[in-house]
Short mmCIF file of C-alpha atoms in Angstrom, two decimals:
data_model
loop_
_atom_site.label_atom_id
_atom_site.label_comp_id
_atom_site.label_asym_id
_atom_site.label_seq_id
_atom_site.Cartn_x
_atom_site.Cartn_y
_atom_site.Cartn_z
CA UNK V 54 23.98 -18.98 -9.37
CA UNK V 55 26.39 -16.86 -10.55
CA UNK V 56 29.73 -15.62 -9.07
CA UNK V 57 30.70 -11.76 -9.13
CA UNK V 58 33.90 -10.94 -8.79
CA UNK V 59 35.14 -6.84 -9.25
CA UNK V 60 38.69 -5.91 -9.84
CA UNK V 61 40.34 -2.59 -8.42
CA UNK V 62 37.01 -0.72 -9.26
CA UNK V 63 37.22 3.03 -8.93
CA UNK V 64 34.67 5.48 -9.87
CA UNK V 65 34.75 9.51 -9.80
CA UNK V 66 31.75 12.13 -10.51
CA UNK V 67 33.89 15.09 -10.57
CA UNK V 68 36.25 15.66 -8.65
CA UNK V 69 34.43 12.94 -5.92
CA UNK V 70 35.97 9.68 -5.45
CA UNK V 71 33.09 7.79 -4.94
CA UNK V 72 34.46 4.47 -5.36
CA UNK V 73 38.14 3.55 -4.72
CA UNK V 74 39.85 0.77 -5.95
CA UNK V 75 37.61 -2.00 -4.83
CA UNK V 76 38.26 -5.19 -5.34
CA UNK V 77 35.21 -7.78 -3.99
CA UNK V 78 34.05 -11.47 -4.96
CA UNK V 79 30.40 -12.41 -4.01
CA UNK V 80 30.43 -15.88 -3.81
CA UNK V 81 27.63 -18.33 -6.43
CA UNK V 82 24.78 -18.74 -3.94
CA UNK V 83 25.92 -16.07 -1.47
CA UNK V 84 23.91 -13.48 0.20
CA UNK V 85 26.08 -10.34 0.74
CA UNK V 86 25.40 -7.36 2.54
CA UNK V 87 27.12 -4.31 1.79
CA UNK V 88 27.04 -1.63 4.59
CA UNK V 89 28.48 1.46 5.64
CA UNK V 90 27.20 5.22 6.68
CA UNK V 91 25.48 7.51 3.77
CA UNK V 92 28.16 8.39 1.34
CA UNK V 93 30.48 5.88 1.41
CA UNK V 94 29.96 4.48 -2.09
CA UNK V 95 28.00 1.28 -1.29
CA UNK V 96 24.84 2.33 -3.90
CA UNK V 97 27.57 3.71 -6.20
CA UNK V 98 29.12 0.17 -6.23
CA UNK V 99 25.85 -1.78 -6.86
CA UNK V 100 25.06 0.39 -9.61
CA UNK V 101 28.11 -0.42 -11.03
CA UNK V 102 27.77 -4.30 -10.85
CA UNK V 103 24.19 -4.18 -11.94
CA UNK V 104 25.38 -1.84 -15.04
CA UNK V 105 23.46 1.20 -14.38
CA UNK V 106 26.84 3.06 -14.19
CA UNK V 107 30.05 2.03 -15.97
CA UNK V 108 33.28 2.48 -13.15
CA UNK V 109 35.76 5.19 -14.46
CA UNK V 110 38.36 1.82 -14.14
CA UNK V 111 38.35 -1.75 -13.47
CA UNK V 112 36.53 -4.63 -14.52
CA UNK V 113 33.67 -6.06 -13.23
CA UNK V 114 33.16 -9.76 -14.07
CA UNK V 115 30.57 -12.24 -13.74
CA UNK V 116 31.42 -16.09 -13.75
CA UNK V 117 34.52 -14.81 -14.88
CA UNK V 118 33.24 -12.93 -18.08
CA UNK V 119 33.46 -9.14 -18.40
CA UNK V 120 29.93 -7.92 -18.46
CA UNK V 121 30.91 -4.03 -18.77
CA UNK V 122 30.32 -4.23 -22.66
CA UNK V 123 26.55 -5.75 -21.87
CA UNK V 124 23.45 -2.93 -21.30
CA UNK V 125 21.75 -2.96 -18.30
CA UNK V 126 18.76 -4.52 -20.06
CA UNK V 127 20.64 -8.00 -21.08
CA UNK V 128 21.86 -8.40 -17.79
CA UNK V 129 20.49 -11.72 -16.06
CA UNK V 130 19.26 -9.52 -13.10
CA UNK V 131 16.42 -8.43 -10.74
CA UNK V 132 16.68 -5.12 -8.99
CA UNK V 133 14.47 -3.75 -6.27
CA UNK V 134 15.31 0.05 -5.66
CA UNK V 135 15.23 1.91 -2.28
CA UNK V 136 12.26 3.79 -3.51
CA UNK V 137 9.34 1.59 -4.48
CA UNK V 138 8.60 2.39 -7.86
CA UNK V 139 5.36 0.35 -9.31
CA UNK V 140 3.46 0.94 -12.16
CA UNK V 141 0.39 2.86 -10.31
CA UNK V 142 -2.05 2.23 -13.46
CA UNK V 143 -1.11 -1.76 -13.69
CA UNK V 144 -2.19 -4.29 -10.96
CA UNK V 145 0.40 -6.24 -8.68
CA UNK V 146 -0.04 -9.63 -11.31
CA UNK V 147 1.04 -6.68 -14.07
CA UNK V 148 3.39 -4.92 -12.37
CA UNK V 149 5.08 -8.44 -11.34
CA UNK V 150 4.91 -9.64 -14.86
CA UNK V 151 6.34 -6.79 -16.79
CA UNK V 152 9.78 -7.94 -17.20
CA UNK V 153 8.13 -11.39 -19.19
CA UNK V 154 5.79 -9.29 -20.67
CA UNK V 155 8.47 -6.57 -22.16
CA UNK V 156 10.41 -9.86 -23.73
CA UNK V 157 7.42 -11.12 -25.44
CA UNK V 158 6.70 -13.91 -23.20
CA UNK V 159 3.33 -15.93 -24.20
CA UNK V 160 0.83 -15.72 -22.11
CA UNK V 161 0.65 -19.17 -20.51
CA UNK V 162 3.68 -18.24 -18.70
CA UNK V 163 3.12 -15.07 -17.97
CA UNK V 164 0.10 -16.44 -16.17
CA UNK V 165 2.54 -18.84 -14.69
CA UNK V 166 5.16 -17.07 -13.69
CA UNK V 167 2.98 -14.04 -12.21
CA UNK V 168 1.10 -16.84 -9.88
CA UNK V 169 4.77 -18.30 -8.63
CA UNK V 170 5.67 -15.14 -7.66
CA UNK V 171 3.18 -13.54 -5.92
CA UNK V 172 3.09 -16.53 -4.08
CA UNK V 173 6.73 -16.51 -3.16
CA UNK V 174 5.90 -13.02 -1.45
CA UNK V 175 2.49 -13.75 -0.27
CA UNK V 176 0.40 -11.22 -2.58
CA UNK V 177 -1.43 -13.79 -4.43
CA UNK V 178 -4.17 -12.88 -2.81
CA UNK V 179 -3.81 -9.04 -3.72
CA UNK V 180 -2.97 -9.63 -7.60
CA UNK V 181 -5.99 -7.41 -9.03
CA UNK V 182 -5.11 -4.66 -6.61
CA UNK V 183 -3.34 -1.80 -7.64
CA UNK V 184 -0.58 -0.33 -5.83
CA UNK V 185 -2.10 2.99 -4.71
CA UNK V 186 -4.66 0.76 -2.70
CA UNK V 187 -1.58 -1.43 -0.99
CA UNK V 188 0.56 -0.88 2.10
CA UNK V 189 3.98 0.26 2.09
CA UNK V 190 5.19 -3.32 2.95
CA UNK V 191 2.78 -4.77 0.18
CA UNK V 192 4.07 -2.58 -2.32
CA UNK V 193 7.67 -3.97 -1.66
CA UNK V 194 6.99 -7.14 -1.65
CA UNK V 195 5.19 -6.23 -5.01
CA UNK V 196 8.56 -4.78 -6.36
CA UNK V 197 10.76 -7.80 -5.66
CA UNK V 198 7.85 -10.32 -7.11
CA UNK V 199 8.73 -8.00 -10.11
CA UNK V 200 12.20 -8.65 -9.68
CA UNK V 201 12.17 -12.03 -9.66
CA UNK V 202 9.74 -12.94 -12.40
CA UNK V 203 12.56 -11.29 -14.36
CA UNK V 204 14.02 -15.57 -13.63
CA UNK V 205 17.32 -14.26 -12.92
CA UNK V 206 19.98 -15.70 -10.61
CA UNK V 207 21.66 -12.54 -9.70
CA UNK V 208 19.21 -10.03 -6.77
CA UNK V 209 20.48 -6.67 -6.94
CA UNK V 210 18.95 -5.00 -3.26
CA UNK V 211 19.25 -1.21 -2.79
CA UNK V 212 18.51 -0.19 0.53
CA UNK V 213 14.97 -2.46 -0.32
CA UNK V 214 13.58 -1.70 3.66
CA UNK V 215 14.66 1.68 4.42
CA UNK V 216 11.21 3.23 3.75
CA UNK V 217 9.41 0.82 5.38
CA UNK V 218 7.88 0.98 9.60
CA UNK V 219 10.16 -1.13 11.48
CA UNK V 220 7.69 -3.86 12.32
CA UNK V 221 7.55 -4.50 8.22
CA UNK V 222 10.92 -4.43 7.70
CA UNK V 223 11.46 -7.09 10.17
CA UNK V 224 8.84 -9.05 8.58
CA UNK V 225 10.44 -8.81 5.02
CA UNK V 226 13.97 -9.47 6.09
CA UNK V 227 12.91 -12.77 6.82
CA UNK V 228 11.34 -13.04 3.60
CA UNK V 229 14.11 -11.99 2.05
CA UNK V 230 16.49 -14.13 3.60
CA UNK V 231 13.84 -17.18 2.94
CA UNK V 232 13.66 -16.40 -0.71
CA UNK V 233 17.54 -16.34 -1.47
CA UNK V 234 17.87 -19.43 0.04
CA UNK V 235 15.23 -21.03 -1.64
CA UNK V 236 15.35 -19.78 -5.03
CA UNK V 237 19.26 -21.02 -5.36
CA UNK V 238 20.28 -16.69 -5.82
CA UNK V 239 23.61 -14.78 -5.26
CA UNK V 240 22.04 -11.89 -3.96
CA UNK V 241 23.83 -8.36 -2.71
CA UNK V 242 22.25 -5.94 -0.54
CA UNK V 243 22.86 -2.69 0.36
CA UNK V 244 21.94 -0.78 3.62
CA UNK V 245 23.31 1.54 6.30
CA UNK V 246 21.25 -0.33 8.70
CA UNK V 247 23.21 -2.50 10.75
CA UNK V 248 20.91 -4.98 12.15
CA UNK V 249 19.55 -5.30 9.00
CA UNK V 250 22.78 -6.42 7.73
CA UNK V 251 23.51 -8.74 10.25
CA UNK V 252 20.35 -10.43 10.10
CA UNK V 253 19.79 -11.26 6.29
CA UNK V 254 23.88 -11.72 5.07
CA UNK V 255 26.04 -14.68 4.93
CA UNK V 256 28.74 -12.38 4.63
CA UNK V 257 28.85 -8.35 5.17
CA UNK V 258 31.23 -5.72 3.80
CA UNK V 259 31.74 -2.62 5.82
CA UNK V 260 32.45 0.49 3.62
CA UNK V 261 34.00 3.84 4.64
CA UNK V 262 34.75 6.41 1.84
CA UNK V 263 34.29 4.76 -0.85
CA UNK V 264 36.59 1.89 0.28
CA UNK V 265 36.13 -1.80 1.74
CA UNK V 266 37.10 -1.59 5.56
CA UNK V 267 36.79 -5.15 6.44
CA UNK V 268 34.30 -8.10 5.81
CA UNK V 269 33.24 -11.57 7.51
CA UNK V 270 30.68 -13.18 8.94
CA UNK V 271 27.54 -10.97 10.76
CA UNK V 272 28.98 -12.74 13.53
CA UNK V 273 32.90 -12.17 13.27
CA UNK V 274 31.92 -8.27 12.45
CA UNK V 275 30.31 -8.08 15.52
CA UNK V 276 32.35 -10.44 18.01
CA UNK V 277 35.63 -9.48 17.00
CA UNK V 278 36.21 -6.63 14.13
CA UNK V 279 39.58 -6.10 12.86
CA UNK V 280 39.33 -2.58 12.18
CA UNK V 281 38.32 0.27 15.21
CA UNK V 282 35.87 1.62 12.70
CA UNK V 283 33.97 -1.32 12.25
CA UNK V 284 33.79 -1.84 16.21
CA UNK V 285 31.78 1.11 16.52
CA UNK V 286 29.65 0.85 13.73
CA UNK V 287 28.60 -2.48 13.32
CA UNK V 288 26.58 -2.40 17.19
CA UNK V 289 27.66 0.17 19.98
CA UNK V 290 30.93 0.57 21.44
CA UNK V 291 32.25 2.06 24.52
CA UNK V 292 35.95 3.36 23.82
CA UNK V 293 38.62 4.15 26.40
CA UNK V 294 42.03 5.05 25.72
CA UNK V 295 45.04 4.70 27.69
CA UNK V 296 48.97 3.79 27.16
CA UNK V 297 50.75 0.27 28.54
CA UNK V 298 52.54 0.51 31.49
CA UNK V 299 53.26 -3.42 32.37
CA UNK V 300 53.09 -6.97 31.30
CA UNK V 301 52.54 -9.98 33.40
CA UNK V 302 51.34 -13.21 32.29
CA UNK V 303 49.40 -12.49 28.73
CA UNK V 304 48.40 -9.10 30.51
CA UNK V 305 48.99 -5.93 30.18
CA UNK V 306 48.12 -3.31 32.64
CA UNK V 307 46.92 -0.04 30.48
CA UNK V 308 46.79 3.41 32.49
CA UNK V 309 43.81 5.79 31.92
CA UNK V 310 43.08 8.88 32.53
CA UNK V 311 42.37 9.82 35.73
CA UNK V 312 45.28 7.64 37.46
CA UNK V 313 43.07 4.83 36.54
CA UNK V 314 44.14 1.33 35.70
CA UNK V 315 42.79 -2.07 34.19
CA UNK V 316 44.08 -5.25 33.37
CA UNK V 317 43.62 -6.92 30.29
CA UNK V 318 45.18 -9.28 27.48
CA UNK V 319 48.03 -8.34 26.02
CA UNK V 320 47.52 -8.73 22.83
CA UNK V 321 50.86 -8.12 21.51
CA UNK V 322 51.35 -4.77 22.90
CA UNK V 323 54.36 -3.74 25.05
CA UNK V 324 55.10 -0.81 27.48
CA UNK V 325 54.52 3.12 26.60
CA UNK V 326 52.49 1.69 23.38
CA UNK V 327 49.49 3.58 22.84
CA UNK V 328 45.84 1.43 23.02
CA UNK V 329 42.61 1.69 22.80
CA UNK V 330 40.01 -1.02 25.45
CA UNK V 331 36.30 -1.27 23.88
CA UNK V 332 33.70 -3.01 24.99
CA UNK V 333 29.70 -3.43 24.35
CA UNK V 334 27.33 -2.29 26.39
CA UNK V 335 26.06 -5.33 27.14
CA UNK V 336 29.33 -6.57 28.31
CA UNK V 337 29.84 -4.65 31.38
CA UNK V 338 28.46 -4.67 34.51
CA UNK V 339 27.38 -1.93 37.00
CA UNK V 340 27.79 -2.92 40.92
CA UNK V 341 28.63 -1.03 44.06
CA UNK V 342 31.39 -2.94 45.46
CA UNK V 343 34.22 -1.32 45.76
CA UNK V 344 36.72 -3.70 45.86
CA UNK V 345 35.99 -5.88 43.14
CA UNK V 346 38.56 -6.57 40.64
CA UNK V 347 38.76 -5.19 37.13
CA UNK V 348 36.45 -2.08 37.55
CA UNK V 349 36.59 1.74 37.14
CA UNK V 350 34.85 4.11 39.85
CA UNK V 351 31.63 6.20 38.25
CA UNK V 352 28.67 8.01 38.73
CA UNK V 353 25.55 7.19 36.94
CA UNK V 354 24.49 10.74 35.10
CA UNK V 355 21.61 8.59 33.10
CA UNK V 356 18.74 5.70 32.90
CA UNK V 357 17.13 4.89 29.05
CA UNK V 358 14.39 2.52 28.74
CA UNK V 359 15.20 -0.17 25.85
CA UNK V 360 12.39 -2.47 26.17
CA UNK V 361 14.29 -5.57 27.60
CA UNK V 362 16.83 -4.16 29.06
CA UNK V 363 17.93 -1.11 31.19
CA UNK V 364 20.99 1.29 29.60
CA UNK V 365 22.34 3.77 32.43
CA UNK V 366 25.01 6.00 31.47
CA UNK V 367 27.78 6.38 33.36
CA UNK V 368 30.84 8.86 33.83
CA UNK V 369 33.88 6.70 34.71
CA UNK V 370 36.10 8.36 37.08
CA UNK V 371 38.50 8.93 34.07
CA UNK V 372 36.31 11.75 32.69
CA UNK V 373 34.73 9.19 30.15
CA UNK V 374 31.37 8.73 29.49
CA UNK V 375 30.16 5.06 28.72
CA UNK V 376 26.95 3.03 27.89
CA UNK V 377 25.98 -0.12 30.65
CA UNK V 378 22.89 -2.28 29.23
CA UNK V 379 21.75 -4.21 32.18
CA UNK V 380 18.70 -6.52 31.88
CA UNK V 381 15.32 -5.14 33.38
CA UNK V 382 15.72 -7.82 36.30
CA UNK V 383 19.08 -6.51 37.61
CA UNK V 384 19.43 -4.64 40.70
CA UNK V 385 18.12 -0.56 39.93
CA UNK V 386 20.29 1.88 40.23
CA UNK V 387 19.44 5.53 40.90
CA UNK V 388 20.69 8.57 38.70
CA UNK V 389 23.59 10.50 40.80
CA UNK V 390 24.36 7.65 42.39
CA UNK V 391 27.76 6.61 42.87
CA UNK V 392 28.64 2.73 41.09
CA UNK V 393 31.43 0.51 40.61
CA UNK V 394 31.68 -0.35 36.22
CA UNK V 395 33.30 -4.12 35.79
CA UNK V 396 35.44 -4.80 33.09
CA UNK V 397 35.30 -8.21 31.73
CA UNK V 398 38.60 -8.87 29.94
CA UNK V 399 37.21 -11.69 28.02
CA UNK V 400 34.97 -9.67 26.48
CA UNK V 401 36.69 -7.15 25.40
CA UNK V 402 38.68 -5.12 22.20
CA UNK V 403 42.21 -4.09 21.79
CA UNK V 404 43.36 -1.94 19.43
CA UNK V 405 46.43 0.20 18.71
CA UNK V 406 45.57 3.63 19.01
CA UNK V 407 44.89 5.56 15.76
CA UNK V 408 47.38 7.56 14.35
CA UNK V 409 45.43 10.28 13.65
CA UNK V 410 43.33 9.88 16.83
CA UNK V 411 40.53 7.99 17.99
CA UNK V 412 37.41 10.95 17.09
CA UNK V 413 38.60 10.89 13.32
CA UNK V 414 39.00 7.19 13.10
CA UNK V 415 35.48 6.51 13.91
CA UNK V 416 33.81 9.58 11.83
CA UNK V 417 30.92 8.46 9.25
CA UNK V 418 32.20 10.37 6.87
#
């Protein structure tokens, strides 16, 4: 299992800064997801550790050795690309045993190593098949067989699911996760899917113009991000700003817009500082009395129908809209009707308000 480790890596097509100064360590044995909208550098990065592109500076070392000077070829490495790409005149068993077959494996464990496999990904019983007569799923699963008959410890992912129906991707997350796990790998994966990311990673890395904007645990990224951008793009946030106007107690009391006013944890901000409250939409709560504590008057200008639960938008009497995800058992609210939003402290985000607002601080691009 080997350990990657990239110092201050920058890269530049041009005049683009696709990469900036990156430094990253992917545990041995860790499964890391990088993530972040369409070009912020993630692919650029991969390429870069897997050796397809050389960084314009930095190093890029693997259990501590520099592996810049070493072609793609000689690197220990499987790599399954965003776009399948199969062999359509060989059969899955050849397409999955071309890496062994290219090194002049015999043919004992070609045989071998082509059965373990295809059995790892369930296609054993699709080996004579080629890949024109295979779903889009199968054919995946067909390219990472390929990548991991190539026996190496390191699993380069590049967007692997993105092509795939949702149902299918679903189904090979949890093969993917499975096989990392099993096989002993240090795998990295890249995606701008979100819940993709949280579902297969021991550890994610959020990227934002070609920079690292914060990492942890699927768990800490979503529970409690560091960074504003991260709040809103790892899962949905509703945002409201305001300015502290009193402390009492670990609370502050922020005024909004509107000559509106909640209570919440301080945080370590004082009076006149300038915050920003989020929370999830499944953290608040829609009711219609009035004189409950903690909550903002609205009006509910929207239902959407998410399966299990109910989201109804809402325009807060502060001239914000906001998202409410209620579960399809709660009470039903109608669309113009007047309801009371409740603000759970405990549940929600502070953050000092961006200097160079809130709108540009939580752009993809």
């Amino acid at each position: 299992m080997p350990r990657i480790e990239l110092r201050q890596v920058t890269k530049r097509f041009g005049d683009i800064l696709a990469v900036d100064r990156v430094d990253l360590e992917v545990a041995a044995g860790e499964y890391l997801a990088i993530l972040g909208p369409s070009g912020c550098g993630k692919t650029t990065l991969i390429k870069i550790i897997a050796g397809i592109w050389p960084p314009t500076s930095g190093q890029v070392l693997v259990d501590g050795r520099d592996v810049l000077p070493i072609a793609l070829e000689d690197r220990e490495l499987g790599y399954v690309f965003q776009n399948i790409v199969l062999f359509p005149h060989l059969t899955v068993k050849q397409n999955a045993t071309y890496g062994p077959w290219v090194r002049g494996r015999p043919p004992q464990e070609m045989e071998r190593v082509g059965r373990e496999v295809l059995e790892l990904v369930d296609l054993l019983n699709q080996a004579g098949f080629f890949p024109g007569e295979l779903s889009g799923g199968a054919q995946q699963k067909a390219a990472l067989a390929r990548a991991l008959a190539n026996q190496a410890d390191l699993l380069i992912l590049d967007e692997p699911l993105s092509a795939l129906d949702s149902r299918v991707r679903v189904e090979l997350r949890y093969q993917l996760r499975r096989l990392v796990r099993e096989l002993g790998l240090t795998a990295v994966h890249v995606t701008h899917d979100q819940e993709e990311a949280l579902s297969v990673a021991d550890r994610v890395v959020v990227m934002r113009a070609g920079r690292i904007v914060e990492d942890g645990t699927p768990r800490q990224l979503y529970e409690a991000p560091k960074e504003i951008f991260t709040s809103n793009f790892v899962g949905e946030n509703n945002f409201l700003e305001g300015v502290v106007t009193r402390r009492r107690e670990g609370l502050i009391q922020v005024a909004l817009r509107g000559e509106q006013y909640l209570w919440v944890p301080d945080g370590g901000y004082a009076p006149e500082d300038p915050v920003v409250l989020a929370w999830r939409p499944e953290y608040l709560e829609l009711g219609r009395d009035p004189t409950a504590t903690n909550t903002l008057p609205g009006r509910v200008e929207g239902e959407i129908f998410l399966g299990s639960e109910l989201r109804y938008v809402v325009r807060l009497a502060t001239g914000d809209r906001i998202f409410v995800d209620l579960p399809l058992a709660h009470e039903r609210f109608k669309v113009s009707e007047d309801a009371i939003v409740e603000f759970n402290p405990d549940n929600m985000l502070l953050y000092g308000r961006p200097y160079e607002g809130l709108g540009e601080a939580l752009k993809l691009e």
